[in-house]
Amino acid sequence: MLANFCSNDTANSSYIVDRMSLLDSFSSRSASIDFYNDTFNNIYGLFLCRGDVNTSTCQNCVPGAKEDIFR
């Protein structure tokens, strides 16, 4: 399992809100496409679902990854 321990100096910043907005767009887009990239206020992200998994797995994985990011 990969882990990264960073200070939480952005806890009250607009970065958190912007990051959530970006990741929310990924969750909604994963229902219809298997690759997407976007930027939101200088925050860059992308998702790519593997070709050997079905659409429903991708639809569940992307929102699950969003939750993992926030934990």
Short mmCIF file of C-alpha atoms in Angstrom, two decimals:
data_model
loop_
_atom_site.label_atom_id
_atom_site.label_comp_id
_atom_site.label_asym_id
_atom_site.label_seq_id
_atom_site.Cartn_x
_atom_site.Cartn_y
_atom_site.Cartn_z
CA MET A 1 0.00 0.00 0.00
CA LEU A 2 1.31 3.41 -0.94
CA ALA A 3 1.19 6.14 1.66
CA ASN A 4 2.28 9.71 1.86
CA PHE A 5 2.38 11.76 5.03
CA CYS A 6 2.18 15.52 4.50
CA SER A 7 1.50 18.39 6.79
CA ASN A 8 -2.07 19.62 6.72
CA ASP A 9 -1.36 23.31 6.18
CA THR A 10 -4.10 23.63 3.55
CA ALA A 11 -6.96 22.43 5.75
CA ASN A 12 -8.79 25.76 5.65
CA SER A 13 -7.85 26.84 2.15
CA SER A 14 -9.76 27.05 -1.09
CA TYR A 15 -7.50 24.24 -2.34
CA ILE A 16 -9.65 21.68 -0.50
CA VAL A 17 -12.85 23.00 -2.08
CA ASP A 18 -11.27 23.19 -5.54
CA ARG A 19 -9.87 19.67 -5.24
CA MET A 20 -13.30 18.35 -4.24
CA SER A 21 -14.88 20.07 -7.24
CA LEU A 22 -12.34 18.49 -9.59
CA LEU A 23 -12.79 15.03 -8.11
CA ASP A 24 -16.58 15.34 -8.16
CA SER A 25 -16.39 15.96 -11.89
CA PHE A 26 -14.39 12.74 -12.26
CA SER A 27 -17.00 10.74 -10.37
CA SER A 28 -19.81 11.94 -12.59
CA ARG A 29 -17.84 11.48 -15.81
CA SER A 30 -16.77 7.91 -14.98
CA ALA A 31 -20.36 6.82 -15.65
CA SER A 32 -19.93 7.44 -19.35
CA ILE A 33 -16.21 7.44 -20.23
CA ASP A 34 -13.12 5.52 -19.16
CA PHE A 35 -10.52 8.30 -19.46
CA TYR A 36 -10.77 11.93 -18.45
CA ASN A 37 -8.41 14.73 -17.52
CA ASP A 38 -9.15 18.24 -16.37
CA THR A 39 -7.81 21.20 -14.44
CA PHE A 40 -9.63 23.36 -11.95
CA ASN A 41 -7.95 26.48 -10.56
CA ASN A 42 -4.47 25.11 -11.32
CA ILE A 43 -5.21 21.67 -9.87
CA TYR A 44 -4.65 18.95 -12.45
CA GLY A 45 -6.03 15.45 -12.33
CA LEU A 46 -7.00 12.50 -14.47
CA PHE A 47 -8.46 9.05 -14.28
CA LEU A 48 -7.99 6.09 -16.58
CA CYS A 49 -9.93 2.88 -16.16
CA ARG A 50 -8.13 -0.24 -17.23
CA GLY A 51 -9.27 -1.86 -20.44
CA ASP A 52 -9.76 -5.23 -18.79
CA VAL A 53 -12.45 -4.07 -16.34
CA ASN A 54 -16.09 -3.46 -17.14
CA THR A 55 -17.83 -0.08 -17.01
CA SER A 56 -19.59 -0.72 -13.70
CA THR A 57 -16.27 -1.50 -12.02
CA CYS A 58 -14.87 1.77 -13.30
CA GLN A 59 -17.98 3.63 -12.14
CA ASN A 60 -17.44 2.26 -8.62
CA CYS A 61 -13.68 2.68 -8.56
CA VAL A 62 -13.40 6.38 -9.44
CA PRO A 63 -15.70 7.61 -6.63
CA GLY A 64 -14.01 5.16 -4.26
CA ALA A 65 -10.62 6.61 -5.15
CA LYS A 66 -11.98 10.09 -4.43
CA GLU A 67 -12.91 8.98 -0.91
CA ASP A 68 -9.46 7.45 -0.41
CA ILE A 69 -7.82 10.72 -1.43
CA PHE A 70 -9.72 12.62 1.25
CA ARG A 71 -8.87 10.14 3.99
#
